[in-house]
């Protein structure tokens, strides 16, 4: 894993050197421990704040170099805004915003985990620590040179000064594993498609075995035997054969019905014979964002030894135009037995998911399954890049996903399903066709998927707008965002984990 920042915890009494970060509210007030650390430098802050019109607004910072009266060579005052309005999720952003100001060469960094109202709780301090690590992640493996003035990734140790070191360490231990899972997902999304193709993706997912995850890889022969004609139809146009990977984490009692997560893993999507225009086609290396999320999520659950039985299943293919590629007009038979007429070979994600969803519904029989897929451009037309699209046949599951979305900041917005939309995917030659019209494109895609879940409680997350190329935020500067890992980890933790 390529994140270079380590966050540790030290007591409030530590004398900071290098860079010191302190938090204030919108009245420029500090907590008692922070005042003690600042000493005479507190006056300096007041003068600098006046000069810079710094008001302590949330996300704003005041930067003071060579602060008189401190051993530190740089003092960053970070605004936390109005404290009465602060929510749990904001601590993650506080950490991220602070880390955004840090640069390599700033020396040791100390961040006071205190607000004017008092020391942050261990959970709040852990969230700040997570925010720092999420923000610091940068994908620069393939850059052999740095341009002058180009931001250098923050590296080294960051110390969070806290009230209770042992309690903060304990709170951060599982959170650090979740951050690792998010970073793993980002790495997979960011990797170029010549490096990350189905077999290589399967190899990387297989590394979860080190954490005690049972990993099964289905090759073309195994998939053919299972009758996965929908997935194989997409895969056949590439010289790189497809794979399905089934990951099982057994953290609860034997026999406890598992929860399941399914990911679309189109390692590169040219569109196939219905080829995409050249503009931005390079972004289609991220068409495996759903599968990346499932791997990162399984990592997080296994690493923190979640008391749950969870299954992750990903369908990995490359959608290429080739002499052997499937054609518009082809009719394929899915594992469910239902036949599909291919209208547009660029609507391939749903074909991949059709067989993986059916496999999970029938072979795993989970409590519920949630699939994630960079499925449609239409979801971006509907929701922009702020919310993932949520479709579900189960109100309880949909409500829970909406709630954990608000709690984690990985928000989802429920979209409709209904038999009326089904007409769009009726085929004159087969049981269905793989695309409808332009109208309601993300909905007809979900209607299509629903035909392969049987009566399993199911939710589909269309993450085409949020998994890649989403706007940068306080806690993410990377093209691949890792969207969904924290969302689904929280879903498991809050509702499906044995206490
Ligand atoms: Mn496509
Ligand atoms: Zn696709």
Short mmCIF file of C-alpha atoms and ligand atoms in Angstrom, two decimals:
data_model
loop_
_atom_site.label_atom_id
_atom_site.label_comp_id
_atom_site.label_asym_id
_atom_site.label_seq_id
_atom_site.Cartn_x
_atom_site.Cartn_y
_atom_site.Cartn_z
CA UNK A 1 0.00 0.00 0.00
CA UNK A 2 1.36 3.36 -0.95
CA UNK A 3 0.35 5.71 1.76
CA UNK A 4 3.29 7.28 3.38
CA UNK A 5 1.76 8.94 6.41
CA UNK A 6 1.65 7.28 9.80
CA UNK A 7 -0.56 8.77 12.47
CA UNK A 8 0.34 8.20 16.11
CA UNK A 9 -0.88 9.58 19.40
CA UNK A 10 1.01 11.57 22.05
CA UNK A 11 -0.13 13.29 25.27
CA UNK A 12 -1.30 16.91 25.29
CA UNK A 13 1.78 17.87 27.29
CA UNK A 14 4.15 17.07 24.39
CA UNK A 15 6.18 20.11 23.35
CA UNK A 16 5.58 20.47 19.59
CA UNK A 17 8.42 21.10 17.16
CA UNK A 18 8.25 21.32 13.41
CA UNK A 19 4.61 22.10 12.60
CA UNK A 20 1.84 22.60 15.14
CA UNK A 21 -1.84 22.47 14.18
CA UNK A 22 -4.50 23.75 16.58
CA UNK A 23 -8.28 24.01 16.23
CA UNK A 24 -10.42 27.02 17.12
CA UNK A 25 -14.10 27.85 16.80
CA UNK A 26 -15.77 30.78 15.04
CA UNK A 27 -15.07 32.99 18.06
CA UNK A 28 -11.34 32.18 17.77
CA UNK A 29 -11.46 30.37 21.10
CA UNK A 30 -9.13 27.51 22.03
CA UNK A 31 -9.36 24.68 24.52
CA UNK A 32 -7.39 24.71 27.77
CA UNK A 33 -4.63 22.33 26.67
CA UNK A 34 -4.20 24.25 23.41
CA UNK A 35 -3.92 27.56 25.30
CA UNK A 36 -1.26 26.03 27.46
CA UNK A 37 0.69 24.79 24.44
CA UNK A 38 0.39 28.15 22.68
CA UNK A 39 1.42 30.17 25.73
CA UNK A 40 2.48 33.66 24.64
CA UNK A 41 1.91 32.75 20.99
CA UNK A 42 -1.85 33.12 21.57
CA UNK A 43 -1.47 36.90 21.13
CA UNK A 44 0.27 36.33 17.85
CA UNK A 45 -2.72 34.33 16.64
CA UNK A 46 -5.08 37.15 17.47
CA UNK A 47 -2.99 39.69 15.54
CA UNK A 48 -2.50 37.39 12.56
CA UNK A 49 -6.24 36.60 12.52
CA UNK A 50 -7.08 40.32 12.36
CA UNK A 51 -4.63 40.92 9.54
CA UNK A 52 -5.88 37.95 7.52
CA UNK A 53 -9.57 38.37 8.34
CA UNK A 54 -9.49 34.82 9.67
CA UNK A 55 -12.76 34.08 11.46
CA UNK A 56 -12.33 30.42 12.36
CA UNK A 57 -14.87 29.30 9.79
CA UNK A 58 -15.05 25.57 9.18
CA UNK A 59 -12.39 24.50 6.70
CA UNK A 60 -10.45 27.80 6.85
CA UNK A 61 -6.88 28.02 8.15
CA UNK A 62 -4.43 30.61 9.36
CA UNK A 63 -0.79 29.95 8.63
CA UNK A 64 1.92 31.51 10.81
CA UNK A 65 5.57 30.91 10.05
CA UNK A 66 8.30 31.07 12.71
CA UNK A 67 5.80 31.85 15.50
CA UNK A 68 7.42 33.72 18.31
CA UNK A 69 7.28 31.98 21.68
CA UNK A 70 6.95 28.47 20.24
CA UNK A 71 9.52 25.77 19.54
CA UNK A 72 7.54 24.92 16.40
CA UNK A 73 8.60 26.58 13.15
CA UNK A 74 5.09 26.70 11.70
CA UNK A 75 1.71 27.16 13.39
CA UNK A 76 -1.51 26.32 11.58
CA UNK A 77 -4.74 27.46 13.17
CA UNK A 78 -7.61 25.45 11.70
CA UNK A 79 -11.17 26.68 12.00
CA UNK A 80 -13.81 24.24 13.21
CA UNK A 81 -16.64 26.72 12.72
CA UNK A 82 -19.69 26.87 14.96
CA UNK A 83 -19.29 24.06 17.47
CA UNK A 84 -23.01 23.55 18.06
CA UNK A 85 -23.35 22.62 14.36
CA UNK A 86 -20.53 20.07 14.36
CA UNK A 87 -21.47 16.49 13.39
CA UNK A 88 -19.59 13.21 13.85
CA UNK A 89 -18.60 13.15 10.21
CA UNK A 90 -17.04 16.61 10.47
CA UNK A 91 -14.07 15.31 12.48
CA UNK A 92 -12.96 13.35 9.43
CA UNK A 93 -13.05 16.60 7.43
CA UNK A 94 -11.18 18.51 10.16
CA UNK A 95 -8.34 16.00 9.87
CA UNK A 96 -8.44 16.10 6.10
CA UNK A 97 -8.46 19.91 5.89
CA UNK A 98 -5.53 20.13 8.33
CA UNK A 99 -3.55 17.50 6.41
CA UNK A 100 -4.20 19.45 3.23
CA UNK A 101 -2.05 22.27 4.61
CA UNK A 102 0.89 20.03 5.47
CA UNK A 103 3.80 19.59 3.12
CA UNK A 104 6.79 17.32 3.01
CA UNK A 105 9.61 19.18 4.72
CA UNK A 106 7.39 20.60 7.43
CA UNK A 107 9.29 18.53 9.99
CA UNK A 108 7.46 16.59 12.66
CA UNK A 109 3.79 17.46 12.81
CA UNK A 110 1.72 17.73 15.98
CA UNK A 111 -2.03 18.24 15.85
CA UNK A 112 -3.88 19.15 19.04
CA UNK A 113 -7.03 17.01 19.19
CA UNK A 114 -8.96 19.56 21.17
CA UNK A 115 -11.83 21.96 20.56
CA UNK A 116 -12.64 24.99 22.74
CA UNK A 117 -15.25 22.81 24.46
CA UNK A 118 -12.58 20.33 25.53
CA UNK A 119 -10.56 17.33 24.44
CA UNK A 120 -11.93 15.34 21.52
CA UNK A 121 -13.32 11.96 22.52
CA UNK A 122 -11.24 8.94 21.44
CA UNK A 123 -13.68 8.34 18.55
CA UNK A 124 -13.44 11.94 17.41
CA UNK A 125 -9.64 11.86 17.59
CA UNK A 126 -9.69 8.61 15.61
CA UNK A 127 -11.85 10.29 12.96
CA UNK A 128 -9.36 13.17 12.70
CA UNK A 129 -6.58 10.59 12.29
CA UNK A 130 -8.56 8.82 9.53
CA UNK A 131 -9.17 12.14 7.78
CA UNK A 132 -5.44 12.88 7.78
CA UNK A 133 -4.57 9.55 6.19
CA UNK A 134 -7.38 9.68 3.63
CA UNK A 135 -6.33 13.17 2.58
CA UNK A 136 -2.62 12.33 2.41
CA UNK A 137 -3.11 9.47 -0.06
CA UNK A 138 -1.69 10.22 -3.47
CA UNK A 139 -1.30 7.94 -6.48
CA UNK A 140 2.09 8.86 -7.89
CA UNK A 141 3.67 5.48 -8.46
CA UNK A 142 4.23 6.14 -12.15
CA UNK A 143 5.72 9.62 -11.82
CA UNK A 144 9.47 9.39 -12.04
CA UNK A 145 10.03 13.16 -11.96
CA UNK A 146 8.49 16.01 -10.06
CA UNK A 147 7.95 19.35 -11.77
CA UNK A 148 9.08 22.48 -9.97
CA UNK A 149 6.38 23.64 -7.58
CA UNK A 150 4.40 20.46 -7.91
CA UNK A 151 2.87 19.49 -4.60
CA UNK A 152 5.00 16.88 -2.90
CA UNK A 153 3.04 14.23 -1.09
CA UNK A 154 3.12 14.50 2.66
CA UNK A 155 5.29 11.79 4.09
CA UNK A 156 6.34 10.79 7.56
CA UNK A 157 4.78 10.82 10.98
CA UNK A 158 1.92 12.92 12.23
CA UNK A 159 1.29 12.98 15.97
CA UNK A 160 -2.16 13.67 17.30
CA UNK A 161 -1.91 15.14 20.80
CA UNK A 162 -4.78 13.71 22.86
CA UNK A 163 -6.12 13.57 26.36
CA UNK A 164 -5.91 9.76 26.66
CA UNK A 165 -3.33 8.14 24.42
CA UNK A 166 -4.30 4.52 25.11
CA UNK A 167 -8.01 5.17 24.47
CA UNK A 168 -7.30 7.03 21.22
CA UNK A 169 -5.03 4.23 19.98
CA UNK A 170 -7.72 1.68 20.74
CA UNK A 171 -10.40 3.70 18.93
CA UNK A 172 -8.20 4.24 15.89
CA UNK A 173 -7.09 0.61 15.47
CA UNK A 174 -10.21 -0.57 13.57
CA UNK A 175 -10.60 2.80 11.81
CA UNK A 176 -7.07 2.51 10.46
CA UNK A 177 -8.03 -0.83 8.86
CA UNK A 178 -11.03 0.83 7.23
CA UNK A 179 -8.77 3.58 5.86
CA UNK A 180 -6.48 0.84 4.49
CA UNK A 181 -9.52 -0.67 2.76
CA UNK A 182 -10.45 2.69 1.18
CA UNK A 183 -6.88 3.20 0.00
CA UNK A 184 -6.80 -0.31 -1.43
CA UNK A 185 -9.95 0.47 -3.44
CA UNK A 186 -8.47 3.78 -4.65
CA UNK A 187 -5.27 2.02 -5.74
CA UNK A 188 -7.21 -0.50 -7.81
CA UNK A 189 -9.27 2.22 -9.51
CA UNK A 190 -6.21 4.37 -10.24
CA UNK A 191 -4.07 1.58 -11.69
CA UNK A 192 -3.73 1.67 -15.49
CA UNK A 193 -5.56 -1.00 -17.48
CA UNK A 194 -2.41 -2.54 -18.95
CA UNK A 195 -1.35 -3.32 -15.38
CA UNK A 196 -4.71 -4.23 -13.89
CA UNK A 197 -6.59 -6.74 -16.05
CA UNK A 198 -8.92 -9.52 -14.85
CA UNK A 199 -6.29 -12.12 -13.91
CA UNK A 200 -4.12 -9.54 -12.16
CA UNK A 201 -7.15 -8.13 -10.34
CA UNK A 202 -8.01 -11.66 -9.20
CA UNK A 203 -4.42 -12.14 -8.03
CA UNK A 204 -4.61 -8.96 -5.94
CA UNK A 205 -7.96 -9.97 -4.45
CA UNK A 206 -6.40 -13.33 -3.58
CA UNK A 207 -3.97 -11.54 -1.30
CA UNK A 208 -6.86 -11.19 1.18
CA UNK A 209 -6.09 -14.80 2.06
CA UNK A 210 -3.35 -13.42 4.31
CA UNK A 211 -6.11 -11.96 6.50
CA UNK A 212 -8.00 -15.24 6.71
CA UNK A 213 -10.41 -14.54 3.85
CA UNK A 214 -11.32 -17.62 1.85
CA UNK A 215 -10.83 -16.70 -1.82
CA UNK A 216 -12.14 -18.73 -4.73
CA UNK A 217 -11.27 -17.76 -8.31
CA UNK A 218 -13.49 -19.02 -11.13
CA UNK A 219 -11.75 -19.18 -14.49
CA UNK A 220 -13.40 -19.40 -17.91
CA UNK A 221 -13.72 -23.16 -17.69
CA UNK A 222 -15.49 -22.96 -14.33
CA UNK A 223 -17.74 -20.15 -15.53
CA UNK A 224 -18.61 -22.07 -18.68
CA UNK A 225 -19.59 -25.06 -16.57
CA UNK A 226 -21.84 -22.81 -14.46
CA UNK A 227 -23.45 -21.41 -17.62
CA UNK A 228 -22.41 -17.78 -17.09
CA UNK A 229 -23.14 -16.93 -20.73
CA UNK A 230 -23.91 -13.26 -20.07
CA UNK A 231 -20.56 -12.53 -18.45
CA UNK A 232 -18.63 -14.72 -20.87
CA UNK A 233 -20.24 -12.97 -23.84
CA UNK A 234 -18.65 -9.70 -22.70
CA UNK A 235 -15.31 -11.31 -21.87
CA UNK A 236 -14.91 -13.14 -25.19
CA UNK A 237 -13.76 -10.03 -27.07
CA UNK A 238 -10.56 -9.73 -25.07
CA UNK A 239 -7.36 -11.75 -25.23
CA UNK A 240 -7.32 -11.43 -21.45
CA UNK A 241 -9.81 -13.94 -20.09
CA UNK A 242 -12.44 -13.02 -17.50
CA UNK A 243 -12.58 -14.14 -13.89
CA UNK A 244 -15.09 -14.25 -11.06
CA UNK A 245 -13.69 -13.99 -7.56
CA UNK A 246 -15.65 -15.08 -4.49
CA UNK A 247 -14.28 -13.87 -1.15
CA UNK A 248 -15.65 -15.21 2.11
CA UNK A 249 -14.98 -13.70 5.51
CA UNK A 250 -16.35 -15.87 8.32
CA UNK A 251 -16.24 -13.67 11.41
CA UNK A 252 -19.49 -14.80 13.00
CA UNK A 253 -20.83 -18.19 14.04
CA UNK A 254 -20.77 -20.96 11.51
CA UNK A 255 -24.09 -21.16 9.76
CA UNK A 256 -24.97 -17.50 10.34
CA UNK A 257 -26.49 -16.35 7.06
CA UNK A 258 -23.95 -14.10 5.33
CA UNK A 259 -24.37 -10.62 3.94
CA UNK A 260 -23.13 -10.23 0.38
CA UNK A 261 -21.55 -7.55 -1.77
CA UNK A 262 -21.23 -7.78 -5.53
CA UNK A 263 -19.01 -5.60 -7.70
CA UNK A 264 -18.81 -4.77 -11.39
CA UNK A 265 -15.21 -5.20 -12.46
CA UNK A 266 -14.87 -4.13 -16.07
CA UNK A 267 -11.11 -3.55 -16.05
CA UNK A 268 -11.39 -1.60 -19.26
CA UNK A 269 -14.52 -0.70 -21.19
CA UNK A 270 -14.03 0.31 -24.82
CA UNK A 271 -17.74 -0.22 -25.37
CA UNK A 272 -16.95 -3.30 -27.46
CA UNK A 273 -18.27 -3.33 -31.03
CA UNK A 274 -20.62 -0.47 -30.03
CA UNK A 275 -17.38 1.39 -29.45
CA UNK A 276 -17.21 4.56 -27.37
CA UNK A 277 -15.94 7.87 -28.73
CA UNK A 278 -12.22 8.45 -28.11
CA UNK A 279 -12.70 11.48 -25.82
CA UNK A 280 -12.06 10.49 -22.19
CA UNK A 281 -12.06 6.80 -23.04
CA UNK A 282 -9.00 6.50 -20.79
CA UNK A 283 -11.34 7.03 -17.83
CA UNK A 284 -12.83 3.63 -18.56
CA UNK A 285 -9.96 2.06 -16.64
CA UNK A 286 -12.14 2.96 -13.65
CA UNK A 287 -15.07 0.85 -14.80
CA UNK A 288 -14.09 -1.62 -12.10
CA UNK A 289 -14.82 0.80 -9.24
CA UNK A 290 -17.56 -1.47 -7.89
CA UNK A 291 -15.27 -4.48 -7.71
CA UNK A 292 -12.51 -2.33 -6.17
CA UNK A 293 -14.92 -1.24 -3.45
CA UNK A 294 -15.90 -4.82 -2.68
CA UNK A 295 -12.24 -5.85 -2.31
CA UNK A 296 -11.48 -2.82 -0.09
CA UNK A 297 -14.57 -3.55 1.99
CA UNK A 298 -13.67 -7.22 2.45
CA UNK A 299 -10.18 -6.11 3.44
CA UNK A 300 -11.59 -3.72 6.06
CA UNK A 301 -13.99 -6.30 7.51
CA UNK A 302 -11.36 -9.02 7.72
CA UNK A 303 -8.59 -6.77 9.01
CA UNK A 304 -10.70 -5.47 11.86
CA UNK A 305 -12.07 -8.97 12.44
CA UNK A 306 -15.70 -7.95 12.04
CA UNK A 307 -18.13 -10.32 13.74
CA UNK A 308 -20.07 -11.03 10.59
CA UNK A 309 -20.13 -13.58 7.82
CA UNK A 310 -19.64 -11.61 4.62
CA UNK A 311 -19.23 -12.62 1.01
CA UNK A 312 -17.73 -10.42 -1.69
CA UNK A 313 -18.21 -11.45 -5.31
CA UNK A 314 -16.72 -9.62 -8.27
CA UNK A 315 -17.09 -10.16 -12.01
CA UNK A 316 -13.88 -9.23 -13.86
CA UNK A 317 -13.74 -8.74 -17.62
CA UNK A 318 -12.32 -6.49 -20.29
CA UNK A 319 -14.82 -5.19 -22.86
CA UNK A 320 -12.92 -5.06 -26.16
CA UNK A 321 -13.75 -4.91 -29.87
CA UNK A 322 -12.16 -7.90 -31.56
CA UNK A 323 -12.79 -10.56 -34.18
CA UNK A 324 -14.21 -12.68 -31.41
CA UNK A 325 -16.19 -9.89 -29.69
CA UNK A 326 -19.92 -10.27 -29.27
CA UNK A 327 -22.14 -8.42 -31.73
CA UNK A 328 -25.28 -6.34 -31.37
CA UNK A 329 -27.99 -8.87 -32.21
CA UNK A 330 -26.29 -11.76 -30.42
CA UNK A 331 -28.47 -13.62 -27.94
CA UNK A 332 -26.76 -14.98 -24.85
CA UNK A 333 -28.08 -17.33 -22.19
CA UNK A 334 -27.41 -16.21 -18.63
CA UNK A 335 -26.72 -18.57 -15.71
CA UNK A 336 -30.35 -18.02 -14.63
CA UNK A 337 -31.52 -19.54 -17.93
CA UNK A 338 -33.00 -16.23 -19.08
CA UNK A 339 -31.92 -15.15 -22.55
CA UNK A 340 -30.69 -11.67 -23.41
CA UNK A 341 -30.56 -9.99 -26.79
CA UNK A 342 -27.53 -7.71 -27.05
CA UNK A 343 -28.57 -4.35 -28.48
CA UNK A 344 -25.57 -2.32 -27.43
CA UNK A 345 -22.33 -4.03 -26.41
CA UNK A 346 -21.45 -0.97 -24.30
CA UNK A 347 -24.20 -1.93 -21.82
CA UNK A 348 -21.90 -4.69 -20.59
CA UNK A 349 -21.83 -4.07 -16.85
CA UNK A 350 -25.34 -5.37 -16.35
CA UNK A 351 -24.46 -8.53 -18.31
CA UNK A 352 -21.51 -9.19 -16.01
CA UNK A 353 -23.58 -8.49 -12.89
CA UNK A 354 -26.50 -10.63 -14.10
CA UNK A 355 -24.48 -13.82 -13.71
CA UNK A 356 -22.65 -12.83 -10.53
CA UNK A 357 -25.89 -11.71 -8.82
CA UNK A 358 -27.60 -14.96 -9.79
CA UNK A 359 -24.63 -16.99 -8.57
CA UNK A 360 -24.68 -15.22 -5.19
CA UNK A 361 -28.48 -15.40 -4.82
CA UNK A 362 -28.56 -19.14 -5.55
CA UNK A 363 -25.26 -20.48 -4.20
CA UNK A 364 -24.73 -18.20 -1.19
CA UNK A 365 -28.36 -17.41 -0.30
CA UNK A 366 -27.37 -14.26 1.61
CA UNK A 367 -29.40 -12.20 4.09
CA UNK A 368 -29.21 -9.44 1.47
CA UNK A 369 -26.94 -8.42 -1.34
CA UNK A 370 -25.73 -4.99 -2.34
CA UNK A 371 -24.13 -4.53 -5.72
CA UNK A 372 -21.95 -1.60 -6.71
CA UNK A 373 -21.33 -0.65 -10.30
CA UNK A 374 -20.10 2.25 -12.39
CA UNK A 375 -23.14 1.39 -14.45
CA UNK A 376 -24.65 4.33 -16.29
CA UNK A 377 -23.89 7.84 -17.44
CA UNK A 378 -27.58 8.47 -16.84
CA UNK A 379 -27.06 8.40 -13.07
CA UNK A 380 -24.72 11.39 -13.42
CA UNK A 381 -27.35 13.24 -15.42
CA UNK A 382 -29.79 12.58 -12.57
CA UNK A 383 -27.63 13.07 -9.47
CA UNK A 384 -24.38 14.69 -10.52
CA UNK A 385 -21.33 13.43 -8.68
CA UNK A 386 -22.49 14.10 -5.13
CA UNK A 387 -24.76 11.12 -4.51
CA UNK A 388 -24.62 7.49 -5.54
CA UNK A 389 -27.86 6.18 -7.07
CA UNK A 390 -29.68 3.68 -4.85
CA UNK A 391 -32.21 1.18 -6.18
CA UNK A 392 -33.73 -1.49 -3.97
CA UNK A 393 -36.47 -4.07 -3.70
CA UNK A 394 -36.36 -3.74 0.09
CA UNK A 395 -37.39 -0.61 2.04
CA UNK A 396 -35.52 -1.54 5.21
CA UNK A 397 -32.24 -2.07 3.39
CA UNK A 398 -32.74 1.16 1.42
CA UNK A 399 -33.41 3.15 4.60
CA UNK A 400 -30.34 1.74 6.30
CA UNK A 401 -28.14 2.57 3.34
CA UNK A 402 -29.53 6.12 3.27
CA UNK A 403 -28.78 6.52 7.00
CA UNK A 404 -25.22 5.23 6.88
CA UNK A 405 -24.71 7.39 3.80
CA UNK A 406 -25.47 10.50 5.83
CA UNK A 407 -23.32 9.27 8.73
CA UNK A 408 -20.27 8.58 6.58
CA UNK A 409 -20.70 11.34 4.02
CA UNK A 410 -20.90 8.72 1.24
CA UNK A 411 -24.44 9.68 0.41
CA UNK A 412 -26.91 7.73 -1.69
CA UNK A 413 -30.24 8.84 -3.15
CA UNK A 414 -33.05 6.39 -3.73
CA UNK A 415 -34.34 6.11 -7.27
CA UNK A 416 -37.52 4.35 -8.38
CA UNK A 417 -38.05 0.85 -9.68
CA UNK A 418 -41.31 -0.37 -11.19
CA UNK A 419 -42.75 -2.79 -13.71
CA UNK A 420 -43.70 0.14 -15.97
CA UNK A 421 -40.03 0.60 -16.81
CA UNK A 422 -39.72 -3.06 -17.80
CA UNK A 423 -41.40 -2.45 -21.15
CA UNK A 424 -38.28 -0.65 -22.29
CA UNK A 425 -36.23 -3.82 -22.11
CA UNK A 426 -38.69 -6.21 -23.74
CA UNK A 427 -37.07 -7.92 -26.72
CA UNK A 428 -38.79 -9.27 -29.82
CA UNK A 429 -36.34 -12.20 -29.99
CA UNK A 430 -35.25 -13.06 -26.42
CA UNK A 431 -36.50 -12.80 -22.84
CA UNK A 432 -35.11 -9.28 -22.63
CA UNK A 433 -32.70 -6.91 -24.30
CA UNK A 434 -29.77 -5.25 -22.64
CA UNK A 435 -30.71 -1.58 -23.18
CA UNK A 436 -33.78 0.58 -23.22
CA UNK A 437 -34.13 4.13 -24.52
CA UNK A 438 -32.21 7.18 -23.30
CA UNK A 439 -34.99 8.07 -20.88
CA UNK A 440 -34.52 6.69 -17.39
CA UNK A 441 -31.35 4.89 -18.43
CA UNK A 442 -30.14 4.21 -14.90
CA UNK A 443 -33.57 2.89 -13.94
CA UNK A 444 -33.91 0.43 -16.82
CA UNK A 445 -30.39 -0.80 -15.99
CA UNK A 446 -31.56 -1.47 -12.43
CA UNK A 447 -34.74 -3.14 -13.73
CA UNK A 448 -32.52 -5.41 -15.76
CA UNK A 449 -30.43 -6.35 -12.71
CA UNK A 450 -33.54 -7.02 -10.67
CA UNK A 451 -34.40 -9.91 -12.98
CA UNK A 452 -31.32 -11.72 -11.65
CA UNK A 453 -31.80 -11.34 -7.89
CA UNK A 454 -34.92 -13.48 -7.56
CA UNK A 455 -36.48 -12.59 -4.18
CA UNK A 456 -33.23 -11.87 -2.36
CA UNK A 457 -33.36 -8.51 -0.54
CA UNK A 458 -31.18 -6.43 -2.79
CA UNK A 459 -29.84 -2.96 -3.36
CA UNK A 460 -28.00 -1.65 -6.38
CA UNK A 461 -25.66 1.33 -6.07
CA UNK A 462 -24.88 3.09 -9.33
CA UNK A 463 -21.54 4.74 -8.54
CA UNK A 464 -20.59 5.96 -12.02
CA UNK A 465 -20.52 9.54 -10.70
CA UNK A 466 -18.88 8.95 -7.34
CA UNK A 467 -16.25 6.21 -7.75
CA UNK A 468 -13.97 8.03 -10.17
CA UNK A 469 -13.31 11.57 -11.23
CA UNK A 470 -15.60 12.93 -8.53
CA UNK A 471 -14.79 16.42 -7.20
CA UNK A 472 -11.84 16.48 -4.82
CA UNK A 473 -12.76 16.90 -1.18
CA UNK A 474 -11.18 17.47 2.21
CA UNK A 475 -10.61 13.75 2.55
CA UNK A 476 -9.94 12.79 -1.05
CA UNK A 477 -7.61 14.23 -3.66
CA UNK A 478 -7.39 11.02 -5.69
CA UNK A 479 -9.14 10.31 -8.99
CA UNK A 480 -10.32 6.96 -7.66
CA UNK A 481 -12.26 7.85 -4.51
CA UNK A 482 -12.83 4.45 -2.91
CA UNK A 483 -16.51 5.42 -2.62
CA UNK A 484 -18.61 2.76 -0.92
CA UNK A 485 -16.04 1.19 1.39
CA UNK A 486 -16.84 3.38 4.39
CA UNK A 487 -20.56 3.33 3.52
CA UNK A 488 -20.88 -0.46 3.50
CA UNK A 489 -18.47 -1.01 6.37
CA UNK A 490 -20.76 1.19 8.45
CA UNK A 491 -23.84 -0.66 7.21
CA UNK A 492 -22.34 -3.90 8.50
CA UNK A 493 -21.09 -2.38 11.76
CA UNK A 494 -24.38 -0.64 12.62
CA UNK A 495 -26.88 -3.31 11.61
CA UNK A 496 -25.44 -6.74 10.89
CA UNK A 497 -22.57 -7.33 13.25
CA UNK A 498 -22.86 -9.48 16.38
CA UNK A 499 -22.12 -7.24 19.35
MN1 LIG B 1 -20.01 0.15 -21.14
ZN1 LIG B 2 -19.05 -0.25 -18.38
#
